[in-house]
Short mmCIF file of C-alpha atoms in Angstrom, two decimals:
data_model
loop_
_atom_site.label_atom_id
_atom_site.label_comp_id
_atom_site.label_asym_id
_atom_site.label_seq_id
_atom_site.Cartn_x
_atom_site.Cartn_y
_atom_site.Cartn_z
CA PHE A 1 59.49 -56.25 157.16
CA ALA A 2 60.60 -53.15 159.02
CA ASN A 3 62.05 -55.22 161.87
CA LEU A 4 63.94 -57.45 159.43
CA ASP A 5 65.28 -54.42 157.56
CA ALA A 6 66.52 -52.93 160.85
CA ALA A 7 68.13 -56.23 161.80
CA VAL A 8 69.88 -56.51 158.43
CA ALA A 9 71.14 -52.92 158.80
CA GLN A 10 72.45 -53.85 162.25
CA ILE A 11 74.26 -56.90 160.86
CA GLN A 12 76.03 -54.74 158.32
CA THR A 13 77.65 -52.78 161.13
CA ASN A 14 77.91 -55.41 163.86
CA THR A 15 79.26 -58.87 163.06
CA SER A 16 77.89 -60.32 166.31
CA ALA A 17 74.33 -59.09 165.68
CA ARG A 18 71.34 -61.40 165.91
CA VAL A 19 68.45 -61.17 163.48
CA PRO A 20 65.00 -62.74 163.54
CA PHE A 21 64.64 -66.11 161.87
CA LEU A 22 61.07 -66.42 160.69
CA ALA A 23 59.72 -69.86 161.40
CA ASP A 24 56.85 -69.62 158.90
CA CYS A 25 58.92 -68.52 155.91
CA PHE A 26 60.85 -70.32 153.24
CA TYR A 27 64.59 -69.96 152.72
CA SER A 28 66.90 -70.92 149.93
CA ILE A 29 69.96 -72.84 151.10
CA ALA A 30 73.00 -72.22 148.91
CA LEU A 31 76.68 -73.02 149.13
CA SER A 32 78.64 -70.13 150.59
CA SER A 33 81.47 -70.81 148.14
CA ASN A 34 79.04 -70.66 145.18
CA ALA A 35 75.93 -68.70 146.15
CA ASN A 36 74.22 -69.69 142.87
CA ARG A 37 74.37 -73.40 143.75
CA TYR A 38 71.19 -74.24 145.69
CA MET A 39 70.23 -77.30 147.69
CA GLY A 40 67.23 -79.11 146.24
CA THR A 41 65.74 -82.57 146.22
CA VAL A 42 65.56 -85.26 143.53
CA THR A 43 64.25 -88.83 143.74
CA ALA A 44 67.63 -90.24 144.77
CA GLY A 45 68.29 -87.64 147.47
CA LEU A 46 69.54 -84.10 147.96
CA ASN A 47 71.53 -82.35 145.24
CA THR A 48 72.96 -78.94 144.57
CA SER A 49 72.27 -77.25 141.26
CA THR A 50 72.33 -73.83 139.62
CA PRO A 51 68.74 -73.19 138.54
CA GLU A 52 67.94 -70.09 136.51
CA GLU A 53 65.62 -68.98 139.30
CA VAL A 54 64.76 -70.05 142.82
CA THR A 55 61.95 -72.62 142.73
CA ASP A 56 59.77 -74.44 145.27
CA ASN A 57 62.25 -77.33 145.01
CA THR A 58 65.09 -75.14 146.29
CA GLN A 59 63.01 -73.64 149.13
CA TRP A 60 63.17 -74.93 152.67
CA LYS A 61 61.29 -74.26 155.87
CA ILE A 62 63.33 -74.37 159.09
CA VAL A 63 60.95 -75.94 161.62
CA PRO A 64 61.66 -75.80 165.38
CA SER A 65 62.05 -79.33 166.73
CA GLY A 66 60.86 -78.53 170.23
CA VAL A 67 64.40 -78.79 171.58
CA THR A 68 66.12 -75.42 171.98
CA GLY A 69 68.50 -74.70 169.11
CA THR A 70 67.53 -77.66 166.94
CA TYR A 71 65.45 -77.65 163.77
CA TYR A 72 63.94 -79.89 161.14
CA ILE A 73 64.38 -78.89 157.49
CA GLN A 74 61.36 -79.32 155.20
CA ASN A 75 61.28 -78.96 151.41
CA ARG A 76 58.57 -76.66 150.08
CA GLU A 77 57.80 -78.59 146.88
CA THR A 78 57.52 -82.09 148.34
CA GLY A 79 56.65 -81.30 151.96
CA ASN A 80 59.28 -83.87 152.92
CA PHE A 81 61.73 -83.37 155.76
CA ILE A 82 65.40 -84.24 155.58
CA SER A 83 65.07 -87.69 157.10
CA VAL A 84 68.31 -89.45 156.14
CA ALA A 85 71.70 -88.05 157.12
CA GLN A 86 74.18 -90.83 157.82
CA LYS A 87 77.94 -90.50 157.62
CA GLY A 88 79.26 -91.05 154.11
CA GLN A 89 75.79 -91.31 152.57
CA ARG A 90 73.67 -89.03 150.47
CA ALA A 91 71.15 -87.03 152.51
CA LYS A 92 67.49 -87.47 151.60
CA ALA A 93 64.22 -85.66 152.16
CA ALA A 94 62.21 -88.87 152.08
CA SER A 95 59.28 -88.43 154.47
CA SER A 96 56.61 -85.84 155.23
CA ASP A 97 56.28 -87.37 158.71
CA ILE A 98 58.00 -85.06 161.19
CA ALA A 99 58.59 -88.08 163.45
CA GLU A 100 61.07 -89.37 160.84
CA ALA A 101 62.86 -86.04 160.41
CA VAL A 102 66.51 -85.61 161.40
CA PRO A 103 67.10 -82.72 163.83
CA PHE A 104 69.82 -80.23 162.89
CA ILE A 105 71.74 -77.45 164.57
CA LEU A 106 72.59 -74.37 162.47
CA ILE A 107 76.11 -73.47 163.57
CA PRO A 108 77.28 -70.01 162.51
CA ASP A 109 80.76 -69.72 160.99
CA ALA A 110 81.59 -66.51 159.14
CA PRO A 111 78.83 -63.87 158.94
CA GLY A 112 75.99 -65.33 156.90
CA GLU A 113 77.51 -68.83 156.76
CA PHE A 114 76.31 -71.89 158.64
CA PHE A 115 77.24 -75.48 159.12
CA ILE A 116 74.11 -77.65 159.08
CA GLN A 117 75.05 -80.22 161.69
CA HIS A 118 73.20 -83.37 162.74
CA ALA A 119 71.94 -82.56 166.25
CA GLU A 120 72.51 -86.10 167.50
CA THR A 121 75.95 -86.70 165.96
CA ALA A 122 78.56 -84.03 166.74
CA GLY A 123 80.67 -83.05 163.73
CA LEU A 124 78.36 -84.68 161.17
CA ASN A 125 77.60 -81.85 158.72
CA LEU A 126 75.70 -81.69 155.47
CA TYR A 127 78.14 -80.92 152.64
CA ASN A 128 78.23 -80.73 148.87
CA ASN A 129 80.22 -83.52 147.21
CA GLY A 130 81.77 -81.41 144.44
CA SER A 131 82.37 -84.31 142.06
CA THR A 132 78.74 -85.49 142.10
CA ASN A 133 76.89 -82.42 143.48
CA ARG A 134 75.19 -84.71 145.95
CA VAL A 135 74.48 -83.40 149.44
CA GLN A 136 76.02 -85.89 151.83
CA ALA A 137 76.63 -86.15 155.56
CA GLY A 138 80.17 -86.29 156.86
CA GLU A 139 82.84 -84.75 159.03
CA GLN A 140 83.46 -81.94 156.55
CA THR A 141 84.31 -78.43 157.73
CA GLY A 142 85.58 -76.82 154.52
CA ASN A 143 83.81 -74.48 152.12
CA ASN A 144 81.73 -77.36 150.76
CA ALA A 145 80.03 -77.65 154.18
CA LYS A 146 79.19 -73.94 154.63
CA TRP A 147 75.71 -72.84 153.64
CA LEU A 148 73.87 -69.54 153.19
CA LEU A 149 70.23 -69.28 154.30
CA ARG A 150 68.38 -66.59 152.38
CA LEU A 151 64.85 -65.46 153.03
CA GLU A 152 62.90 -65.44 149.79
CA GLU A 153 60.27 -62.76 150.37
CA SER A 154 58.28 -63.77 147.29
CA LEU A 155 57.83 -67.25 148.75
CA LEU A 156 56.62 -66.49 152.27
CA ALA A 157 54.53 -69.25 153.80
CA GLN A 158 52.18 -66.70 155.40
CA PRO A 159 51.91 -62.96 154.76
CA GLU A 160 51.41 -62.10 158.44
CA ILE A 161 53.98 -63.34 160.93
CA SER A 162 53.79 -62.33 164.56
CA THR A 163 56.86 -61.46 166.59
CA ASN A 164 56.01 -64.39 168.89
CA GLU A 165 56.66 -66.80 166.02
CA GLN A 166 60.23 -65.65 165.50
CA ILE A 167 63.26 -67.68 166.45
CA THR A 168 66.70 -66.16 166.75
CA ILE A 169 69.78 -67.48 165.00
CA TYR A 170 72.95 -65.69 164.01
CA HIS A 171 73.86 -63.93 160.77
CA MET A 172 70.90 -64.75 158.53
CA GLN A 173 71.19 -63.32 155.02
CA ARG A 174 68.30 -61.78 153.14
CA THR A 175 67.82 -61.47 149.39
CA ASP A 176 65.46 -59.09 147.63
CA ASN A 177 63.62 -60.24 144.53
#
């Protein structure tokens, strides 16, 4: 992790720094306004909750879609991709078939914060509905639509990751366990 450590050190001094995004790792996705509220999946769809510890259910793999700058988001526990993200509706990770996955763009906002935007519908972001804690899709741009992606080193998909497998996105945050 020497390269990642150097990149994190660079981010701390340079707000426009880029750091490696590791395609074969798992990340927690938490609300930037409440970093203890993680995105996870339940039978009815995506939720946010405050688990006592990060679990497989709150871990996500960011999978390149094959189109530059767009990604699929896959849950570690179920293997399902986010496959439903329609305006005004609860998002769901309902299928393990990548052909049914919704492509997303990770749009940086403040350092370490991202909007998770539907790649095919401009302005359609995933957001936390504060009254129900459901993750929904809508034209939200407030704090409830800003997410933190944190590498969970204890939950790496593979222990060896080559530099060739890295993708670059802006302002990724890292947590140490």
